[in-house]
């Protein structure tokens, strides 16, 4: 029995409802979700588990994090930091929306690393809201839950797009989600990797988007699209922007902003290209695109950091098929595409050189593609 299953049986078997909420990877399409773009995420086999029990007598909702050994009362606690902040934000919004809910006790445990850029906060919020929706029969759709969870991030101070929450809610085993963020629709693309494997390497530089230039990038992209729209009447969104249009508004932009705009246009092309290559099973082409995206994120969009740059450089040196920083940036994980046969060896070389050069021990997270948020029946496992 796996460690997480043992823990689940030990800690959550009394709960009336258990929800499994996975993290996500993103194959390609970084910083495009808030630009009406296409992205290609997938849910993974690492998750947060939430056990819900309705309180018969208690008046307020309490949440216990087993991993952090902390309990909060969503009505009466001063601790509004870290993981607790997400629950305060959820309940604040519930109040504003006048959504009634009965008091519950919720216990949480997880095998999803926090602060690694694999959307532990989206998993936490989507899983919690999914559970409340079941218990209180609100009738929210998966898309509505995803958008509610996105609103929670905005409340916390990260002006994110919808990719993470969408992937967490709509993930499907062995499928990538080709998500059109403008229309909020998706189609699934097979992601059976056969003799290839995906590994995340966590730089262990904490990825924390609150207080980073993440929101600045979003503002820059808004500035660029609005300058383009002033010039062209018929450009409804970034989906219609061409390279030359970004050049034409250069006068209104700083040199960095101009580069950031070029990154967005080029990343649009790479997502289209990769979605097609995924259907053709052309893994070499996808790998090459991953390296190009990293170059763009690091040099043009400027959201990487020395440590994730180093991990990607080491991947390249060791002839990994493709690698790039993943997620919002400023630390967190790289995603690496490898041949199964040589994967273990190469990962070892990369991680030990990284450790030697930085003094930081990185974590290796092998990922398989799993289902989105759902109810978990412990007896079936
Ligand atoms: C974070 C945000 C997402 C997305 C990515 C970058 O994960 O939460 O909305 O913008 O960064 O692609």
GROMACS .gro file of C-alpha atoms and ligand atoms in nm:
model
  393
    1UNK     CA    1   0.000   0.000   0.000
    2UNK     CA    2   0.141   0.342  -0.092
    3UNK     CA    3   0.227   0.589   0.185
    4UNK     CA    4  -0.047   0.828   0.084
    5UNK     CA    5  -0.308   0.552   0.079
    6UNK     CA    6  -0.203   0.439   0.427
    7UNK     CA    7  -0.233   0.796   0.549
    8UNK     CA    8  -0.572   0.839   0.383
    9UNK     CA    9  -0.708   0.524   0.546
   10UNK     CA   10  -0.571   0.631   0.881
   11UNK     CA   11  -0.682   0.992   0.877
   12UNK     CA   12  -0.985   1.024   0.651
   13UNK     CA   13  -1.183   0.701   0.680
   14UNK     CA   14  -1.441   0.866   0.910
   15UNK     CA   15  -1.517   1.148   0.667
   16UNK     CA   16  -1.856   1.152   0.495
   17UNK     CA   17  -1.705   1.277   0.172
   18UNK     CA   18  -1.347   1.258   0.043
   19UNK     CA   19  -1.237   1.469  -0.251
   20UNK     CA   20  -0.917   1.419  -0.449
   21UNK     CA   21  -0.785   1.736  -0.614
   22UNK     CA   22  -0.476   1.694  -0.834
   23UNK     CA   23  -0.198   1.932  -0.929
   24UNK     CA   24  -0.125   2.012  -1.290
   25UNK     CA   25   0.158   2.029  -1.535
   26UNK     CA   26   0.161   2.244  -1.845
   27UNK     CA   27   0.317   2.103  -2.160
   28UNK     CA   28   0.332   2.439  -2.332
   29UNK     CA   29   0.156   2.778  -2.345
   30UNK     CA   30   0.299   2.972  -2.053
   31UNK     CA   31   0.156   3.312  -1.956
   32UNK     CA   32  -0.099   3.282  -2.233
   33UNK     CA   33  -0.406   3.203  -2.027
   34UNK     CA   34  -0.464   3.564  -1.921
   35UNK     CA   35  -0.397   3.668  -2.281
   36UNK     CA   36  -0.697   3.481  -2.429
   37UNK     CA   37  -0.450   3.220  -2.551
   38UNK     CA   38  -0.435   2.846  -2.598
   39UNK     CA   39  -0.257   2.637  -2.335
   40UNK     CA   40  -0.187   2.265  -2.305
   41UNK     CA   41  -0.202   2.157  -1.939
   42UNK     CA   42  -0.290   1.822  -1.781
   43UNK     CA   43  -0.380   1.702  -1.433
   44UNK     CA   44  -0.129   1.475  -1.260
   45UNK     CA   45  -0.124   1.179  -1.024
   46UNK     CA   46  -0.019   1.384  -0.720
   47UNK     CA   47  -0.301   1.544  -0.527
   48UNK     CA   48  -0.451   1.708  -0.222
   49UNK     CA   49  -0.713   1.502  -0.037
   50UNK     CA   50  -0.991   1.668   0.158
   51UNK     CA   51  -1.214   1.476   0.400
   52UNK     CA   52  -1.543   1.652   0.482
   53UNK     CA   53  -1.773   1.583   0.776
   54UNK     CA   54  -2.089   1.783   0.844
   55UNK     CA   55  -2.098   1.923   1.196
   56UNK     CA   56  -2.415   1.839   1.386
   57UNK     CA   57  -2.354   2.072   1.680
   58UNK     CA   58  -2.059   2.293   1.592
   59UNK     CA   59  -2.139   2.636   1.460
   60UNK     CA   60  -1.833   2.716   1.257
   61UNK     CA   61  -1.632   2.549   0.987
   62UNK     CA   62  -1.290   2.419   1.086
   63UNK     CA   63  -1.011   2.308   0.859
   64UNK     CA   64  -0.725   2.088   0.973
   65UNK     CA   65  -0.406   2.049   0.776
   66UNK     CA   66  -0.258   1.717   0.879
   67UNK     CA   67   0.071   1.787   0.702
   68UNK     CA   68   0.119   2.124   0.872
   69UNK     CA   69  -0.038   2.009   1.199
   70UNK     CA   70  -0.256   2.320   1.218
   71UNK     CA   71  -0.629   2.377   1.255
   72UNK     CA   72  -0.814   2.694   1.168
   73UNK     CA   73  -1.164   2.814   1.234
   74UNK     CA   74  -1.272   3.007   0.927
   75UNK     CA   75  -1.481   3.251   1.134
   76UNK     CA   76  -1.258   3.312   1.432
   77UNK     CA   77  -0.889   3.275   1.363
   78UNK     CA   78  -0.618   3.535   1.336
   79UNK     CA   79  -0.401   3.307   1.126
   80UNK     CA   80  -0.465   3.440   0.781
   81UNK     CA   81  -0.128   3.342   0.635
   82UNK     CA   82  -0.006   3.060   0.417
   83UNK     CA   83  -0.257   2.789   0.333
   84UNK     CA   84  -0.516   2.935   0.573
   85UNK     CA   85  -0.545   3.251   0.361
   86UNK     CA   86  -0.712   3.053   0.082
   87UNK     CA   87  -0.989   2.937   0.313
   88UNK     CA   88  -1.049   3.286   0.449
   89UNK     CA   89  -1.073   3.412   0.094
   90UNK     CA   90  -1.317   3.133  -0.005
   91UNK     CA   91  -1.542   3.210   0.291
   92UNK     CA   92  -1.522   3.585   0.235
   93UNK     CA   93  -1.644   3.537  -0.122
   94UNK     CA   94  -1.914   3.292  -0.012
   95UNK     CA   95  -2.044   3.560   0.224
   96UNK     CA   96  -2.039   3.823  -0.051
   97UNK     CA   97  -2.227   3.588  -0.281
   98UNK     CA   98  -2.468   3.503   0.002
   99UNK     CA   99  -2.413   3.132  -0.051
  100UNK     CA  100  -2.542   2.937   0.244
  101UNK     CA  101  -2.345   2.640   0.370
  102UNK     CA  102  -2.369   2.413   0.671
  103UNK     CA  103  -2.070   2.408   0.905
  104UNK     CA  104  -1.822   2.131   0.837
  105UNK     CA  105  -1.498   1.988   0.962
  106UNK     CA  106  -1.249   1.941   0.682
  107UNK     CA  107  -0.923   1.746   0.712
  108UNK     CA  108  -0.656   1.788   0.450
  109UNK     CA  109  -0.354   1.585   0.353
  110UNK     CA  110  -0.146   1.586   0.041
  111UNK     CA  111   0.133   1.436  -0.166
  112UNK     CA  112   0.145   1.745  -0.386
  113UNK     CA  113   0.449   1.965  -0.322
  114UNK     CA  114   0.363   2.323  -0.220
  115UNK     CA  115   0.527   2.619  -0.392
  116UNK     CA  116   0.664   2.410  -0.678
  117UNK     CA  117   0.453   2.571  -0.950
  118UNK     CA  118   0.228   2.269  -0.991
  119UNK     CA  119  -0.080   2.450  -0.866
  120UNK     CA  120  -0.121   2.327  -0.514
  121UNK     CA  121  -0.332   2.634  -0.437
  122UNK     CA  122  -0.564   2.571  -0.734
  123UNK     CA  123  -0.599   2.210  -0.618
  124UNK     CA  124  -0.675   2.324  -0.264
  125UNK     CA  125  -0.943   2.574  -0.366
  126UNK     CA  126  -1.102   2.363  -0.640
  127UNK     CA  127  -1.110   2.056  -0.414
  128UNK     CA  128  -1.262   2.248  -0.125
  129UNK     CA  129  -1.525   2.417  -0.339
  130UNK     CA  130  -1.606   2.090  -0.513
  131UNK     CA  131  -1.667   1.929  -0.173
  132UNK     CA  132  -1.882   2.217  -0.047
  133UNK     CA  133  -2.078   2.211  -0.371
  134UNK     CA  134  -2.155   1.840  -0.321
  135UNK     CA  135  -2.248   1.872   0.045
  136UNK     CA  136  -2.463   2.182   0.004
  137UNK     CA  137  -2.612   2.088  -0.334
  138UNK     CA  138  -2.531   2.426  -0.485
  139UNK     CA  139  -2.534   2.280  -0.836
  140UNK     CA  140  -2.221   2.466  -0.951
  141UNK     CA  141  -2.070   2.335  -1.275
  142UNK     CA  142  -1.702   2.242  -1.301
  143UNK     CA  143  -1.636   2.562  -1.494
  144UNK     CA  144  -1.810   2.769  -1.226
  145UNK     CA  145  -1.600   2.604  -0.957
  146UNK     CA  146  -1.282   2.674  -1.158
  147UNK     CA  147  -1.378   3.042  -1.192
  148UNK     CA  148  -1.465   3.072  -0.826
  149UNK     CA  149  -1.123   2.928  -0.736
  150UNK     CA  150  -0.960   3.177  -0.974
  151UNK     CA  151  -1.145   3.458  -0.795
  152UNK     CA  152  -0.995   3.331  -0.469
  153UNK     CA  153  -0.642   3.376  -0.615
  154UNK     CA  154  -0.733   3.729  -0.722
  155UNK     CA  155  -0.853   3.798  -0.369
  156UNK     CA  156  -0.516   3.675  -0.235
  157UNK     CA  157  -0.337   3.908  -0.478
  158UNK     CA  158  -0.236   3.695  -0.780
  159UNK     CA  159  -0.412   3.819  -1.089
  160UNK     CA  160  -0.387   3.478  -1.256
  161UNK     CA  161  -0.559   3.333  -1.559
  162UNK     CA  162  -0.782   3.025  -1.555
  163UNK     CA  163  -0.540   2.754  -1.671
  164UNK     CA  164  -0.456   2.597  -1.335
  165UNK     CA  165  -0.810   2.576  -1.203
  166UNK     CA  166  -0.940   2.454  -1.539
  167UNK     CA  167  -0.678   2.176  -1.558
  168UNK     CA  168  -0.749   2.073  -1.200
  169UNK     CA  169  -1.124   2.052  -1.270
  170UNK     CA  170  -1.119   1.904  -1.621
  171UNK     CA  171  -0.813   1.676  -1.616
  172UNK     CA  172  -0.851   1.332  -1.771
  173UNK     CA  173  -0.619   1.031  -1.746
  174UNK     CA  174  -0.364   1.021  -2.029
  175UNK     CA  175  -0.500   1.336  -2.193
  176UNK     CA  176  -0.367   1.686  -2.231
  177UNK     CA  177  -0.625   1.963  -2.235
  178UNK     CA  178  -0.604   2.200  -2.529
  179UNK     CA  179  -0.776   2.491  -2.358
  180UNK     CA  180  -0.896   2.797  -2.543
  181UNK     CA  181  -0.885   3.057  -2.266
  182UNK     CA  182  -1.082   3.312  -2.465
  183UNK     CA  183  -1.385   3.093  -2.515
  184UNK     CA  184  -1.330   2.880  -2.205
  185UNK     CA  185  -1.369   2.560  -2.403
  186UNK     CA  186  -1.134   2.269  -2.451
  187UNK     CA  187  -1.060   1.956  -2.641
  188UNK     CA  188  -0.860   1.661  -2.518
  189UNK     CA  189  -0.546   1.543  -2.693
  190UNK     CA  190  -0.398   1.197  -2.624
  191UNK     CA  191  -0.091   1.216  -2.404
  192UNK     CA  192   0.022   0.856  -2.400
  193UNK     CA  193   0.396   0.885  -2.374
  194UNK     CA  194   0.478   0.517  -2.442
  195UNK     CA  195   0.860   0.494  -2.422
  196UNK     CA  196   0.895   0.856  -2.307
  197UNK     CA  197   0.845   0.999  -1.959
  198UNK     CA  198   0.787   1.334  -1.794
  199UNK     CA  199   0.982   1.437  -1.487
  200UNK     CA  200   0.957   1.756  -1.292
  201UNK     CA  201   1.268   1.882  -1.119
  202UNK     CA  202   1.192   2.121  -0.839
  203UNK     CA  203   1.466   2.385  -0.814
  204UNK     CA  204   1.349   2.432  -0.456
  205UNK     CA  205   1.350   2.804  -0.511
  206UNK     CA  206   1.006   2.874  -0.368
  207UNK     CA  207   0.761   2.969  -0.634
  208UNK     CA  208   0.533   3.225  -0.472
  209UNK     CA  209   0.351   3.452  -0.712
  210UNK     CA  210   0.217   3.701  -0.459
  211UNK     CA  211   0.460   3.991  -0.460
  212UNK     CA  212   0.649   3.882  -0.775
  213UNK     CA  213   0.629   4.065  -1.109
  214UNK     CA  214   0.361   3.818  -1.225
  215UNK     CA  215   0.091   4.085  -1.209
  216UNK     CA  216   0.324   4.333  -1.385
  217UNK     CA  217   0.355   4.096  -1.680
  218UNK     CA  218  -0.021   4.075  -1.705
  219UNK     CA  219  -0.048   4.454  -1.699
  220UNK     CA  220   0.219   4.484  -1.969
  221UNK     CA  221   0.032   4.240  -2.192
  222UNK     CA  222  -0.287   4.441  -2.141
  223UNK     CA  223  -0.103   4.759  -2.233
  224UNK     CA  224   0.031   4.603  -2.554
  225UNK     CA  225  -0.300   4.460  -2.672
  226UNK     CA  226  -0.474   4.788  -2.606
  227UNK     CA  227  -0.208   4.980  -2.806
  228UNK     CA  228  -0.258   4.732  -3.092
  229UNK     CA  229  -0.636   4.769  -3.072
  230UNK     CA  230  -0.599   5.148  -3.091
  231UNK     CA  231  -0.418   5.099  -3.420
  232UNK     CA  232  -0.626   4.817  -3.566
  233UNK     CA  233  -1.004   4.817  -3.534
  234UNK     CA  234  -1.055   4.449  -3.600
  235UNK     CA  235  -0.832   4.280  -3.344
  236UNK     CA  236  -1.064   4.139  -3.077
  237UNK     CA  237  -0.789   3.972  -2.873
  238UNK     CA  238  -0.431   3.841  -2.863
  239UNK     CA  239  -0.555   3.545  -3.070
  240UNK     CA  240  -0.545   3.772  -3.378
  241UNK     CA  241  -0.217   3.951  -3.311
  242UNK     CA  242   0.072   3.913  -3.556
  243UNK     CA  243   0.440   3.973  -3.489
  244UNK     CA  244   0.452   4.295  -3.697
  245UNK     CA  245   0.167   4.447  -3.493
  246UNK     CA  246   0.375   4.428  -3.175
  247UNK     CA  247   0.661   4.594  -3.366
  248UNK     CA  248   0.430   4.869  -3.487
  249UNK     CA  249   0.343   4.977  -3.131
  250UNK     CA  250   0.706   4.966  -3.020
  251UNK     CA  251   0.708   5.342  -2.971
  252UNK     CA  252   0.462   5.308  -2.683
  253UNK     CA  253   0.664   5.035  -2.514
  254UNK     CA  254   0.992   4.997  -2.330
  255UNK     CA  255   1.244   4.760  -2.487
  256UNK     CA  256   1.156   4.493  -2.226
  257UNK     CA  257   0.783   4.532  -2.283
  258UNK     CA  258   0.835   4.495  -2.657
  259UNK     CA  259   1.025   4.168  -2.600
  260UNK     CA  260   0.751   4.047  -2.370
  261UNK     CA  261   0.493   4.110  -2.641
  262UNK     CA  262   0.702   3.920  -2.896
  263UNK     CA  263   0.724   3.628  -2.655
  264UNK     CA  264   0.343   3.613  -2.635
  265UNK     CA  265   0.303   3.604  -3.015
  266UNK     CA  266   0.571   3.337  -3.053
  267UNK     CA  267   0.431   3.124  -2.772
  268UNK     CA  268   0.091   3.125  -2.946
  269UNK     CA  269   0.265   2.967  -3.249
  270UNK     CA  270   0.445   2.708  -3.035
  271UNK     CA  271   0.123   2.590  -2.869
  272UNK     CA  272  -0.045   2.537  -3.207
  273UNK     CA  273   0.263   2.358  -3.332
  274UNK     CA  274   0.288   2.131  -3.027
  275UNK     CA  275  -0.081   2.039  -3.025
  276UNK     CA  276  -0.039   1.921  -3.385
  277UNK     CA  277   0.285   1.738  -3.304
  278UNK     CA  278   0.121   1.566  -3.009
  279UNK     CA  279  -0.140   1.423  -3.243
  280UNK     CA  280   0.140   1.308  -3.478
  281UNK     CA  281   0.334   1.171  -3.177
  282UNK     CA  282   0.638   1.372  -3.287
  283UNK     CA  283   0.806   1.394  -2.949
  284UNK     CA  284   1.135   1.530  -3.084
  285UNK     CA  285   0.959   1.835  -3.225
  286UNK     CA  286   0.777   1.892  -2.896
  287UNK     CA  287   1.105   1.868  -2.704
  288UNK     CA  288   1.262   2.132  -2.925
  289UNK     CA  289   0.964   2.363  -2.870
  290UNK     CA  290   0.999   2.322  -2.493
  291UNK     CA  291   1.356   2.452  -2.511
  292UNK     CA  292   1.241   2.744  -2.727
  293UNK     CA  293   0.970   2.830  -2.477
  294UNK     CA  294   1.225   2.831  -2.200
  295UNK     CA  295   1.448   3.064  -2.395
  296UNK     CA  296   1.148   3.293  -2.447
  297UNK     CA  297   1.040   3.283  -2.083
  298UNK     CA  298   1.393   3.350  -1.964
  299UNK     CA  299   1.522   3.612  -2.212
  300UNK     CA  300   1.211   3.776  -2.353
  301UNK     CA  301   0.938   3.742  -2.094
  302UNK     CA  302   1.187   3.745  -1.805
  303UNK     CA  303   1.011   3.524  -1.555
  304UNK     CA  304   1.278   3.258  -1.502
  305UNK     CA  305   1.557   3.265  -1.244
  306UNK     CA  306   1.921   3.149  -1.237
  307UNK     CA  307   1.834   2.814  -1.083
  308UNK     CA  308   1.564   2.711  -1.333
  309UNK     CA  309   1.789   2.841  -1.614
  310UNK     CA  310   2.063   2.615  -1.480
  311UNK     CA  311   1.835   2.311  -1.466
  312UNK     CA  312   1.736   2.365  -1.829
  313UNK     CA  313   2.098   2.419  -1.939
  314UNK     CA  314   2.196   2.094  -1.764
  315UNK     CA  315   1.906   1.913  -1.934
  316UNK     CA  316   2.030   2.037  -2.271
  317UNK     CA  317   2.388   1.932  -2.198
  318UNK     CA  318   2.264   1.585  -2.113
  319UNK     CA  319   2.057   1.558  -2.429
  320UNK     CA  320   1.721   1.552  -2.259
  321UNK     CA  321   1.457   1.570  -2.537
  322UNK     CA  322   1.304   1.889  -2.403
  323UNK     CA  323   1.296   2.097  -2.086
  324UNK     CA  324   1.170   2.431  -1.965
  325UNK     CA  325   1.063   2.616  -1.654
  326UNK     CA  326   0.698   2.553  -1.589
  327UNK     CA  327   0.418   2.767  -1.450
  328UNK     CA  328   0.430   3.129  -1.341
  329UNK     CA  329   0.807   3.133  -1.296
  330UNK     CA  330   1.043   3.293  -1.043
  331UNK     CA  331   1.144   2.948  -0.917
  332UNK     CA  332   0.954   2.624  -0.895
  333UNK     CA  333   0.991   2.330  -1.131
  334UNK     CA  334   1.126   2.249  -1.472
  335UNK     CA  335   0.940   1.998  -1.686
  336UNK     CA  336   1.163   1.746  -1.862
  337UNK     CA  337   1.076   1.509  -2.144
  338UNK     CA  338   1.299   1.201  -2.157
  339UNK     CA  339   1.339   0.859  -2.307
  340UNK     CA  340   1.229   0.613  -2.039
  341UNK     CA  341   1.540   0.399  -2.085
  342UNK     CA  342   1.794   0.669  -2.007
  343UNK     CA  343   1.576   0.891  -1.787
  344UNK     CA  344   1.697   0.778  -1.447
  345UNK     CA  345   2.060   0.817  -1.539
  346UNK     CA  346   2.023   1.160  -1.691
  347UNK     CA  347   1.810   1.290  -1.406
  348UNK     CA  348   2.077   1.180  -1.160
  349UNK     CA  349   2.351   1.360  -1.350
  350UNK     CA  350   2.142   1.678  -1.376
  351UNK     CA  351   2.039   1.686  -1.014
  352UNK     CA  352   2.385   1.615  -0.876
  353UNK     CA  353   2.546   1.887  -1.092
  354UNK     CA  354   2.269   2.126  -0.984
  355UNK     CA  355   2.338   2.045  -0.622
  356UNK     CA  356   2.711   2.092  -0.669
  357UNK     CA  357   2.670   2.428  -0.839
  358UNK     CA  358   2.401   2.577  -0.617
  359UNK     CA  359   2.427   2.394  -0.287
  360UNK     CA  360   2.052   2.325  -0.315
  361UNK     CA  361   1.914   1.972  -0.325
  362UNK     CA  362   1.647   1.956  -0.595
  363UNK     CA  363   1.348   1.721  -0.578
  364UNK     CA  364   1.259   1.491  -0.862
  365UNK     CA  365   0.890   1.433  -0.926
  366UNK     CA  366   0.799   1.171  -1.188
  367UNK     CA  367   0.453   1.255  -1.322
  368UNK     CA  368   0.176   1.055  -1.481
  369UNK     CA  369  -0.132   1.214  -1.627
  370UNK     CA  370  -0.439   1.165  -1.410
  371UNK     CA  371  -0.801   1.265  -1.366
  372UNK     CA  372  -0.931   1.599  -1.245
  373UNK     CA  373  -1.107   1.669  -0.914
  374UNK     CA  374  -1.340   1.393  -0.808
  375UNK     CA  375  -1.495   1.208  -0.518
  376UNK     CA  376  -1.274   0.935  -0.379
  377UNK     CA  377  -1.420   0.617  -0.237
  378UNK     CA  378  -1.155   0.474  -0.006
  379UNK     CA  379  -1.306   0.123  -0.007
  380UNK     CA  380  -1.255   0.104  -0.383
  381UNK     CA  381  -0.880   0.153  -0.356
  382LIG     C1  382   0.046   3.056  -1.289
  382LIG     C2  383  -0.093   3.115  -1.301
  382LIG     C3  384  -0.160   3.070  -1.431
  382LIG     C4  385  -0.071   3.094  -1.551
  382LIG     C5  386   0.070   3.043  -1.525
  382LIG     C6  387   0.165   3.081  -1.635
  382LIG     O1  388   0.043   2.918  -1.275
  382LIG     O2  389  -0.173   3.074  -1.192
  382LIG     O3  390  -0.285   3.134  -1.446
  382LIG     O4  391  -0.071   3.229  -1.587
  382LIG     O5  392   0.123   3.090  -1.403
  382LIG     O6  393   0.132   3.016  -1.753
   0.00000   0.00000   0.00000
